[in-house]
Short mmCIF file of N, CA and C in Angstrom, two decimals:
data_model
loop_
_atom_site.label_atom_id
_atom_site.label_comp_id
_atom_site.label_asym_id
_atom_site.label_seq_id
_atom_site.Cartn_x
_atom_site.Cartn_y
_atom_site.Cartn_z
N MET T 15 71.42 -127.26 142.93
CA MET T 15 71.21 -128.10 141.72
C MET T 15 70.87 -127.08 140.85
N VAL T 16 69.89 -125.87 140.67
CA VAL T 16 69.70 -124.68 139.88
C VAL T 16 70.48 -123.42 140.67
N ALA T 17 70.86 -122.59 139.89
CA ALA T 17 71.51 -121.32 140.73
C ALA T 17 70.61 -120.40 140.73
N LYS T 18 69.98 -120.11 139.55
CA LYS T 18 68.74 -119.50 139.14
C LYS T 18 67.49 -119.86 138.57
N ILE T 19 66.51 -119.61 138.80
CA ILE T 19 65.03 -119.42 137.65
C ILE T 19 65.03 -118.47 136.83
N ILE T 20 64.74 -118.24 135.82
CA ILE T 20 64.50 -116.98 135.06
C ILE T 20 62.87 -117.54 134.17
N THR T 21 62.55 -116.57 134.71
CA THR T 21 60.96 -116.59 133.56
C THR T 21 60.83 -115.09 132.68
N GLY T 22 59.67 -115.36 131.68
CA GLY T 22 59.11 -113.97 131.36
C GLY T 22 58.14 -113.24 132.35
N GLY T 23 58.06 -113.42 133.71
CA GLY T 23 56.81 -113.08 134.42
C GLY T 23 55.60 -112.99 134.48
N GLN T 24 54.84 -113.62 133.21
CA GLN T 24 53.84 -114.00 132.72
C GLN T 24 52.91 -114.56 134.04
N SER T 25 51.65 -114.36 133.67
CA SER T 25 51.06 -115.17 134.99
C SER T 25 50.65 -116.78 134.15
N GLY T 26 50.50 -117.51 134.95
CA GLY T 26 50.71 -119.01 134.61
C GLY T 26 52.11 -119.80 135.00
N VAL T 27 52.37 -120.53 134.19
CA VAL T 27 53.62 -121.08 134.28
C VAL T 27 55.06 -120.37 135.18
N ASP T 28 54.78 -119.19 134.29
CA ASP T 28 56.26 -118.11 134.69
C ASP T 28 55.93 -117.92 136.21
N ARG T 29 54.81 -117.49 136.71
CA ARG T 29 54.72 -117.22 137.65
C ARG T 29 54.44 -118.03 138.51
N ALA T 30 54.51 -119.23 138.58
CA ALA T 30 54.46 -120.19 139.32
C ALA T 30 56.15 -120.37 139.63
N ALA T 31 56.86 -120.87 138.66
CA ALA T 31 58.00 -120.70 138.53
C ALA T 31 58.68 -119.60 139.59
N THR T 32 58.45 -118.38 139.64
CA THR T 32 58.73 -117.52 140.33
C THR T 32 58.61 -117.67 141.33
N ASP T 33 57.48 -118.00 141.81
CA ASP T 33 56.87 -117.92 143.21
C ASP T 33 57.56 -119.15 143.72
N PHE T 34 57.98 -120.21 143.08
CA PHE T 34 58.89 -121.32 143.35
C PHE T 34 60.06 -120.91 143.95
N ALA T 35 60.51 -120.18 143.16
CA ALA T 35 62.04 -119.95 143.34
C ALA T 35 62.11 -119.11 144.54
N ILE T 36 60.89 -118.12 144.76
CA ILE T 36 61.51 -117.54 146.08
C ILE T 36 60.92 -118.14 147.19
N GLU T 37 60.05 -119.01 147.36
CA GLU T 37 59.72 -119.87 148.34
C GLU T 37 60.90 -120.73 148.70
N SER T 38 61.66 -121.54 147.86
CA SER T 38 62.68 -122.30 147.90
C SER T 38 63.81 -121.61 147.76
N GLY T 39 63.96 -120.53 148.16
CA GLY T 39 65.41 -119.53 148.53
C GLY T 39 66.46 -119.57 147.02
N ILE T 40 65.60 -120.08 146.00
CA ILE T 40 66.44 -119.96 144.92
C ILE T 40 66.59 -118.57 144.14
N PRO T 41 67.40 -117.87 143.71
CA PRO T 41 67.40 -116.61 143.29
C PRO T 41 66.71 -116.75 141.60
N TYR T 42 65.63 -115.67 141.44
CA TYR T 42 64.90 -115.33 140.36
C TYR T 42 64.94 -114.27 139.56
N GLY T 43 64.65 -114.39 138.24
CA GLY T 43 64.62 -113.22 137.73
C GLY T 43 64.37 -113.48 136.07
N GLY T 44 65.02 -112.56 135.32
CA GLY T 44 64.33 -112.63 133.95
C GLY T 44 64.16 -111.22 133.41
N PHE T 45 63.64 -111.47 132.18
CA PHE T 45 63.70 -110.64 131.08
C PHE T 45 61.71 -110.58 130.90
N VAL T 46 61.53 -108.90 131.29
CA VAL T 46 59.70 -109.02 130.89
C VAL T 46 59.75 -107.78 130.09
N PRO T 47 58.52 -107.83 129.25
CA PRO T 47 58.36 -106.76 128.15
C PRO T 47 58.70 -105.23 128.92
N LEU T 48 58.78 -104.47 128.39
CA LEU T 48 58.90 -103.01 128.49
C LEU T 48 57.47 -102.69 129.41
N GLY T 49 57.75 -101.78 130.42
CA GLY T 49 56.82 -101.78 131.18
C GLY T 49 56.19 -102.58 132.32
N GLY T 50 56.62 -103.83 132.17
CA GLY T 50 56.64 -104.96 133.15
C GLY T 50 55.66 -105.53 132.90
N TRP T 51 54.69 -105.64 131.51
CA TRP T 51 53.25 -106.05 131.03
C TRP T 51 53.40 -107.66 131.35
N ALA T 52 52.28 -107.91 132.24
CA ALA T 52 51.94 -109.08 132.57
C ALA T 52 50.54 -109.39 132.43
N GLU T 53 49.76 -110.12 131.73
CA GLU T 53 48.02 -110.44 131.58
C GLU T 53 47.56 -109.58 132.87
N ASP T 54 48.05 -109.73 134.18
CA ASP T 54 47.55 -109.17 135.27
C ASP T 54 48.20 -108.07 136.18
N TYR T 55 49.30 -107.96 135.29
CA TYR T 55 49.80 -106.54 135.41
C TYR T 55 49.87 -105.82 134.03
N PRO T 56 48.53 -105.25 133.57
CA PRO T 56 49.00 -104.31 132.27
C PRO T 56 49.39 -102.88 132.50
N ASN T 57 49.72 -102.25 133.16
CA ASN T 57 49.95 -100.85 134.04
C ASN T 57 51.32 -100.98 134.51
N PRO T 58 52.31 -99.66 133.85
CA PRO T 58 53.55 -99.89 134.77
C PRO T 58 53.32 -99.50 135.69
N PRO T 59 54.68 -100.08 136.74
CA PRO T 59 55.50 -100.87 136.32
C PRO T 59 55.26 -102.35 136.16
N GLY T 60 54.17 -102.65 136.24
CA GLY T 60 53.56 -103.86 136.20
C GLY T 60 54.21 -104.99 136.99
N VAL T 61 54.50 -106.24 136.37
CA VAL T 61 54.82 -107.37 137.27
C VAL T 61 56.25 -106.92 138.24
N ILE T 62 56.36 -106.15 137.85
CA ILE T 62 58.01 -105.54 138.25
C ILE T 62 57.92 -104.59 139.62
N ALA T 63 56.73 -104.26 140.14
CA ALA T 63 56.14 -103.78 141.25
C ALA T 63 56.76 -105.26 142.45
N ASP T 64 55.99 -106.01 142.30
CA ASP T 64 55.96 -107.36 143.20
C ASP T 64 57.23 -108.19 142.96
N TYR T 65 57.87 -107.84 141.71
CA TYR T 65 58.88 -108.89 141.89
C TYR T 65 60.05 -108.07 141.19
N PRO T 66 61.16 -107.22 141.77
CA PRO T 66 62.00 -106.52 141.40
C PRO T 66 63.08 -106.74 140.64
N GLU T 67 63.13 -108.40 140.91
CA GLU T 67 64.41 -108.92 139.99
C GLU T 67 64.27 -109.18 138.56
N PHE T 68 63.14 -108.83 138.30
CA PHE T 68 63.00 -108.54 136.43
C PHE T 68 63.43 -107.85 135.92
N VAL T 69 63.85 -108.01 134.75
CA VAL T 69 63.91 -106.82 133.98
C VAL T 69 63.60 -106.39 132.75
N GLU T 70 63.22 -105.01 132.59
CA GLU T 70 62.69 -104.47 131.39
C GLU T 70 63.34 -105.00 129.72
N THR T 71 62.69 -105.43 129.08
CA THR T 71 63.49 -104.85 127.67
C THR T 71 62.98 -103.98 127.24
N THR T 72 63.30 -103.39 126.23
CA THR T 72 63.32 -102.10 125.39
C THR T 72 62.22 -102.01 124.20
N SER T 73 60.71 -103.39 124.61
CA SER T 73 60.23 -103.38 123.39
C SER T 73 58.98 -104.43 124.67
N SER T 74 57.38 -103.74 124.17
CA SER T 74 56.62 -104.30 124.75
C SER T 74 56.07 -105.55 124.41
N ARG T 75 56.92 -105.55 123.03
CA ARG T 75 56.60 -107.28 122.43
C ARG T 75 57.22 -108.10 123.36
N PRO T 76 56.27 -109.23 123.73
CA PRO T 76 56.89 -110.83 124.37
C PRO T 76 57.37 -111.43 124.00
N LEU T 77 58.06 -111.12 122.56
CA LEU T 77 58.94 -112.27 121.80
C LEU T 77 60.71 -111.64 122.29
N LEU T 78 60.49 -110.57 122.50
CA LEU T 78 62.08 -110.05 122.92
C LEU T 78 62.00 -110.87 124.06
N ARG T 79 61.30 -110.80 125.05
CA ARG T 79 61.56 -111.43 126.40
C ARG T 79 62.23 -112.51 126.21
N THR T 80 61.24 -113.21 125.56
CA THR T 80 61.28 -115.06 125.57
C THR T 80 62.79 -115.24 125.05
N PHE T 81 63.17 -114.31 123.62
CA PHE T 81 64.56 -114.57 122.94
C PHE T 81 65.45 -114.27 123.96
N PHE T 82 65.53 -113.21 124.85
CA PHE T 82 66.64 -112.80 126.32
C PHE T 82 66.67 -113.91 127.10
N ASN T 83 65.61 -114.47 127.69
CA ASN T 83 65.31 -115.44 128.58
C ASN T 83 65.97 -116.83 128.50
N ILE T 84 65.65 -117.36 126.89
CA ILE T 84 66.87 -118.24 126.72
C ILE T 84 68.13 -117.73 126.35
N GLN T 85 68.44 -117.01 125.69
CA GLN T 85 69.80 -116.66 125.88
C GLN T 85 70.93 -116.41 126.70
N HIS T 86 69.89 -116.07 127.55
CA HIS T 86 70.95 -115.91 129.24
C HIS T 86 70.11 -117.63 130.34
N SER T 87 69.84 -118.42 129.48
CA SER T 87 69.89 -119.65 130.65
C SER T 87 70.55 -120.54 129.92
N GLY T 88 70.55 -121.97 131.04
CA GLY T 88 71.93 -122.93 130.09
C GLY T 88 70.51 -124.07 129.87
N ALA T 89 69.44 -123.77 130.42
CA ALA T 89 68.38 -125.04 129.42
C ALA T 89 67.23 -124.50 129.47
N VAL T 90 66.37 -125.06 129.08
CA VAL T 90 64.59 -124.32 129.30
C VAL T 90 63.56 -125.72 129.86
N LEU T 91 62.99 -125.47 130.55
CA LEU T 91 61.78 -126.69 130.75
C LEU T 91 60.78 -125.66 130.41
N ILE T 92 59.76 -126.14 130.28
CA ILE T 92 58.52 -125.57 129.44
C ILE T 92 57.63 -126.61 130.01
N ILE T 93 56.24 -126.39 130.75
CA ILE T 93 55.54 -127.23 131.30
C ILE T 93 54.30 -126.34 130.97
N ARG T 94 53.64 -127.60 130.20
CA ARG T 94 52.25 -127.23 129.29
C ARG T 94 51.40 -128.82 129.45
N ARG T 95 50.28 -128.33 129.74
CA ARG T 95 49.15 -129.38 129.27
C ARG T 95 49.26 -129.99 127.80
N ASP T 96 49.16 -131.35 127.87
CA ASP T 96 48.76 -131.86 126.18
C ASP T 96 47.50 -131.32 125.92
N GLY T 97 47.51 -130.67 124.39
CA GLY T 97 46.44 -129.80 123.87
C GLY T 97 46.35 -128.53 124.25
N ASP T 98 46.90 -128.14 125.02
CA ASP T 98 47.13 -126.78 125.35
C ASP T 98 47.47 -125.52 124.19
N THR T 99 46.87 -124.60 123.68
CA THR T 99 47.28 -123.90 122.62
C THR T 99 47.80 -122.60 123.45
N SER T 100 48.78 -121.94 122.94
CA SER T 100 49.90 -121.09 123.15
C SER T 100 50.73 -121.06 122.35
N PHE T 101 50.44 -119.59 121.67
CA PHE T 101 51.41 -119.15 120.71
C PHE T 101 52.52 -118.91 121.08
N GLY T 102 52.69 -118.04 122.50
CA GLY T 102 53.93 -117.96 123.32
C GLY T 102 55.01 -118.78 123.67
N THR T 103 54.15 -120.15 123.93
CA THR T 103 54.86 -121.72 124.38
C THR T 103 55.39 -122.07 123.28
N ASP T 104 54.91 -121.79 122.09
CA ASP T 104 55.47 -122.34 120.85
C ASP T 104 56.46 -121.90 120.40
N VAL T 105 56.39 -120.58 120.19
CA VAL T 105 57.97 -119.95 120.23
C VAL T 105 59.10 -120.03 121.08
N THR T 106 58.80 -120.05 122.34
CA THR T 106 59.52 -120.54 123.47
C THR T 106 60.52 -122.03 123.11
N TYR T 107 59.50 -122.76 122.71
CA TYR T 107 60.29 -124.39 122.46
C TYR T 107 60.47 -123.78 120.87
N ASP T 108 60.45 -123.39 120.02
CA ASP T 108 61.27 -123.43 118.82
C ASP T 108 62.62 -122.55 118.91
N PHE T 109 62.33 -121.58 119.75
CA PHE T 109 63.52 -121.03 120.12
C PHE T 109 64.60 -121.57 120.63
N ALA T 110 64.22 -122.34 122.03
CA ALA T 110 64.66 -123.38 122.82
C ALA T 110 65.46 -124.36 122.18
N SER T 111 64.54 -125.11 121.43
CA SER T 111 65.14 -126.61 120.58
C SER T 111 66.35 -125.94 119.77
N MET T 112 66.27 -124.77 119.40
CA MET T 112 67.37 -124.55 118.55
C MET T 112 68.58 -124.22 119.40
N GLU T 113 68.62 -124.16 120.27
CA GLU T 113 69.96 -122.97 121.19
C GLU T 113 70.05 -123.64 122.30
N LYS T 114 69.46 -124.76 122.80
CA LYS T 114 69.67 -124.80 124.62
C LYS T 114 68.71 -126.44 124.48
N ALA T 115 69.32 -126.67 125.40
CA ALA T 115 69.02 -128.10 126.10
C ALA T 115 67.72 -127.78 126.16
N SER T 116 66.53 -128.37 126.19
CA SER T 116 65.17 -128.11 126.40
C SER T 116 64.29 -129.61 126.59
N HIS T 117 63.24 -129.27 127.30
CA HIS T 117 62.31 -130.45 128.10
C HIS T 117 60.93 -129.83 128.38
N VAL T 118 60.30 -130.56 127.45
CA VAL T 118 58.60 -130.14 127.59
C VAL T 118 58.04 -131.43 128.46
N VAL T 119 57.40 -130.74 129.69
CA VAL T 119 56.22 -131.74 130.57
C VAL T 119 55.13 -131.69 130.94
N SER T 120 54.70 -132.43 130.64
CA SER T 120 52.74 -131.84 130.86
C SER T 120 52.84 -132.22 132.62
N PRO T 121 52.10 -131.54 133.21
CA PRO T 121 51.78 -131.34 134.48
C PRO T 121 50.99 -132.42 134.89
N ASP T 122 49.76 -132.74 133.65
CA ASP T 122 49.10 -133.92 134.41
C ASP T 122 50.10 -135.25 134.49
N SER T 123 50.89 -135.45 133.81
CA SER T 123 51.66 -136.95 134.00
C SER T 123 52.00 -137.17 135.09
N PRO T 124 51.60 -138.41 135.55
CA PRO T 124 52.11 -139.06 137.21
C PRO T 124 53.42 -138.72 137.42
N ALA T 125 54.54 -138.64 136.63
CA ALA T 125 55.44 -138.85 136.33
C ALA T 125 56.35 -137.28 136.24
N ALA T 126 55.39 -136.37 136.41
CA ALA T 126 55.84 -135.30 135.91
C ALA T 126 57.22 -134.82 136.61
N ALA T 127 57.07 -134.86 138.51
CA ALA T 127 58.25 -134.29 138.80
C ALA T 127 59.52 -135.51 138.54
N GLU T 128 59.56 -136.45 138.48
CA GLU T 128 60.74 -137.21 138.09
C GLU T 128 61.17 -136.69 136.66
N SER T 129 60.50 -136.57 135.67
CA SER T 129 60.89 -136.61 134.36
C SER T 129 61.34 -134.77 134.54
N ILE T 130 61.00 -134.22 135.04
CA ILE T 130 62.09 -132.59 135.74
C ILE T 130 63.05 -132.83 136.24
N ASP T 131 62.97 -133.65 137.54
CA ASP T 131 64.50 -134.12 137.97
C ASP T 131 65.30 -134.45 137.16
N MET T 132 65.09 -135.70 136.41
CA MET T 132 65.95 -136.17 135.45
C MET T 132 66.57 -135.55 134.21
N PHE T 133 65.67 -134.58 134.22
CA PHE T 133 66.11 -133.08 132.89
C PHE T 133 67.14 -132.58 133.93
N LEU T 134 66.92 -132.00 134.81
CA LEU T 134 68.04 -131.23 135.89
C LEU T 134 68.99 -131.93 136.11
N ASP T 135 69.20 -133.43 136.52
CA ASP T 135 70.46 -134.32 137.08
C ASP T 135 71.31 -134.17 135.87
N SER T 136 71.60 -133.57 134.62
CA SER T 136 72.20 -133.87 133.67
C SER T 136 72.71 -132.72 133.44
N PHE T 137 72.71 -131.91 134.34
CA PHE T 137 73.47 -130.44 134.20
C PHE T 137 74.20 -130.14 135.76
N PRO T 138 75.34 -129.38 135.71
CA PRO T 138 75.86 -128.88 136.60
C PRO T 138 74.94 -127.97 137.63
N ASP T 139 75.35 -128.31 139.01
CA ASP T 139 74.48 -126.89 140.06
C ASP T 139 74.44 -125.65 139.23
N ASP T 140 75.11 -125.29 139.09
CA ASP T 140 75.38 -123.96 138.78
C ASP T 140 74.28 -123.28 137.46
N ILE T 141 73.10 -124.08 137.04
CA ILE T 141 72.60 -123.86 135.72
C ILE T 141 72.08 -122.59 136.34
N VAL T 142 71.46 -121.69 135.18
CA VAL T 142 70.30 -120.88 135.06
C VAL T 142 69.28 -121.62 134.05
N LEU T 143 68.36 -122.03 135.06
CA LEU T 143 67.15 -122.59 134.25
C LEU T 143 66.18 -121.42 134.15
N CYS T 144 65.36 -121.25 133.16
CA CYS T 144 64.49 -121.12 132.13
C CYS T 144 63.52 -121.67 132.01
N VAL T 145 62.42 -121.36 132.94
CA VAL T 145 61.00 -122.02 132.99
C VAL T 145 60.04 -121.08 132.22
N GLY T 146 59.02 -121.80 130.98
CA GLY T 146 58.07 -121.19 130.25
C GLY T 146 57.24 -122.21 130.03
N GLY T 147 55.81 -121.77 130.03
CA GLY T 147 54.48 -122.32 129.17
C GLY T 147 53.80 -121.61 129.16
N PRO T 148 52.18 -121.85 128.95
CA PRO T 148 51.00 -120.98 129.09
C PRO T 148 50.70 -119.91 130.02
N ARG T 149 50.17 -118.93 129.74
CA ARG T 149 49.70 -118.12 130.77
C ARG T 149 48.87 -118.78 131.37
N GLU T 150 48.01 -117.96 132.28
CA GLU T 150 46.98 -118.65 132.87
C GLU T 150 45.56 -118.43 132.09
N SER T 151 45.34 -117.54 131.55
CA SER T 151 44.15 -117.04 130.65
C SER T 151 44.05 -118.70 129.19
N GLU T 152 45.08 -118.81 129.16
CA GLU T 152 45.28 -119.95 128.00
C GLU T 152 45.32 -121.26 128.54
N SER T 153 45.40 -121.34 129.74
CA SER T 153 45.59 -122.70 130.53
C SER T 153 44.74 -122.57 132.16
N PRO T 154 43.70 -122.47 132.05
CA PRO T 154 43.28 -121.91 133.40
C PRO T 154 43.53 -123.30 134.39
N GLY T 155 44.04 -122.26 135.63
CA GLY T 155 44.78 -123.55 136.61
C GLY T 155 46.08 -123.77 136.37
N ILE T 156 47.03 -123.33 135.49
CA ILE T 156 48.23 -123.86 135.33
C ILE T 156 49.12 -123.52 136.24
N TYR T 157 48.83 -122.23 136.96
CA TYR T 157 49.43 -121.86 138.21
C TYR T 157 49.65 -122.75 139.10
N ALA T 158 48.67 -122.98 139.30
CA ALA T 158 48.37 -123.78 140.97
C ALA T 158 49.37 -125.34 140.17
N VAL T 159 48.57 -126.12 139.10
CA VAL T 159 49.53 -127.09 138.82
C VAL T 159 51.21 -127.28 138.72
N THR T 160 51.25 -126.51 138.51
CA THR T 160 52.68 -126.00 138.32
C THR T 160 53.19 -126.13 139.32
N LEU T 161 52.85 -124.55 140.39
CA LEU T 161 53.25 -124.87 141.53
C LEU T 161 53.49 -126.08 142.30
N THR T 162 52.29 -127.13 142.16
CA THR T 162 52.43 -128.31 142.81
C THR T 162 53.78 -129.06 142.15
N ILE T 163 53.92 -129.12 140.92
CA ILE T 163 54.53 -129.93 140.35
C ILE T 163 56.00 -129.61 140.89
N LEU T 164 56.53 -128.29 140.86
CA LEU T 164 57.76 -127.89 141.27
C LEU T 164 57.86 -128.22 142.18
N ARG T 165 57.11 -128.11 143.47
CA ARG T 165 57.37 -128.55 144.78
C ARG T 165 57.40 -130.25 144.96
N SER T 166 56.93 -130.88 143.85
CA SER T 166 57.55 -132.22 143.84
C SER T 166 58.92 -132.55 143.77
N THR T 167 59.32 -131.73 143.23
CA THR T 167 61.15 -132.14 142.57
C THR T 167 62.06 -132.09 143.55
N SER T 168 63.13 -132.36 143.06
CA SER T 168 64.41 -132.48 144.13
C SER T 168 64.78 -130.96 144.20
N LEU T 169 64.42 -130.04 143.44
CA LEU T 169 64.27 -128.51 143.56
C LEU T 169 64.01 -127.68 144.85
N ALA T 170 62.96 -128.37 145.33
CA ALA T 170 62.49 -128.45 146.63
C ALA T 170 63.05 -128.76 147.77
N ALA T 171 63.11 -129.70 147.55
CA ALA T 171 64.17 -130.17 148.71
C ALA T 171 65.46 -129.70 149.02
N SER T 172 66.24 -129.14 147.85
CA SER T 172 67.72 -128.70 147.64
C SER T 172 67.63 -127.54 149.04
N ARG T 173 66.54 -126.67 148.87
CA ARG T 173 66.12 -125.22 149.40
C ARG T 173 67.39 -124.70 150.16
N PRO T 174 68.18 -124.05 149.25
CA PRO T 174 69.84 -123.52 150.16
C PRO T 174 69.35 -122.68 151.65
N SER T 175 70.27 -122.77 152.24
CA SER T 175 70.19 -121.53 153.38
C SER T 175 70.53 -120.46 153.05
N GLU T 176 71.76 -119.83 152.37
CA GLU T 176 72.01 -119.18 151.74
C GLU T 176 72.93 -118.99 150.59
N ARG T 177 71.74 -118.32 149.48
CA ARG T 177 72.45 -117.97 148.08
C ARG T 177 72.16 -116.83 147.64
N GLN T 178 73.47 -116.63 147.04
CA GLN T 178 73.57 -115.19 146.72
C GLN T 178 73.17 -115.08 145.19
N PRO T 179 72.25 -114.47 144.72
CA PRO T 179 72.02 -113.78 143.59
C PRO T 179 73.07 -113.77 142.70
N THR T 180 72.66 -114.66 141.11
CA THR T 180 73.77 -114.43 139.92
C THR T 180 73.13 -113.59 139.12
N LEU T 181 74.29 -112.78 138.18
CA LEU T 181 73.76 -111.63 137.48
C LEU T 181 73.75 -112.74 136.04
N PHE T 182 73.04 -112.12 135.21
CA PHE T 182 72.84 -112.73 133.90
C PHE T 182 74.15 -113.09 133.44
#
């Protein structure tokens, strides 16, 4: 269903989607700020130390990685709670809605997994999906609820036995 999941490597939604991809056998990757910076990996090599498929941008500014990840995807899924305040998530939505098919879902919705499945059903099996949303400090507990929702989607059931990583 999805050939690859890419994120910006940040704590929260990004990391939940990355960990979900790993446990499901779906290749992961994406661009991260210079030094691999994430709020819980502030020092180089940052998040790349534990997630080597991420690629550093030439800038420490997170907006560049956001732009690159959207550009290298076929569709964008944003997971955020109603009322969450997140500048980065707002920018992701703004960039994505201008260029890509995008979908926003609240993990608190009882139909969140079904909504994600309906969105993904409209794409070919080889799509690169960019997943984004607030970091953990902006929405405490968002990692856990995102992981739970993704595990409830058809992506979890598709667990391919042998997938080969795809390049950007």
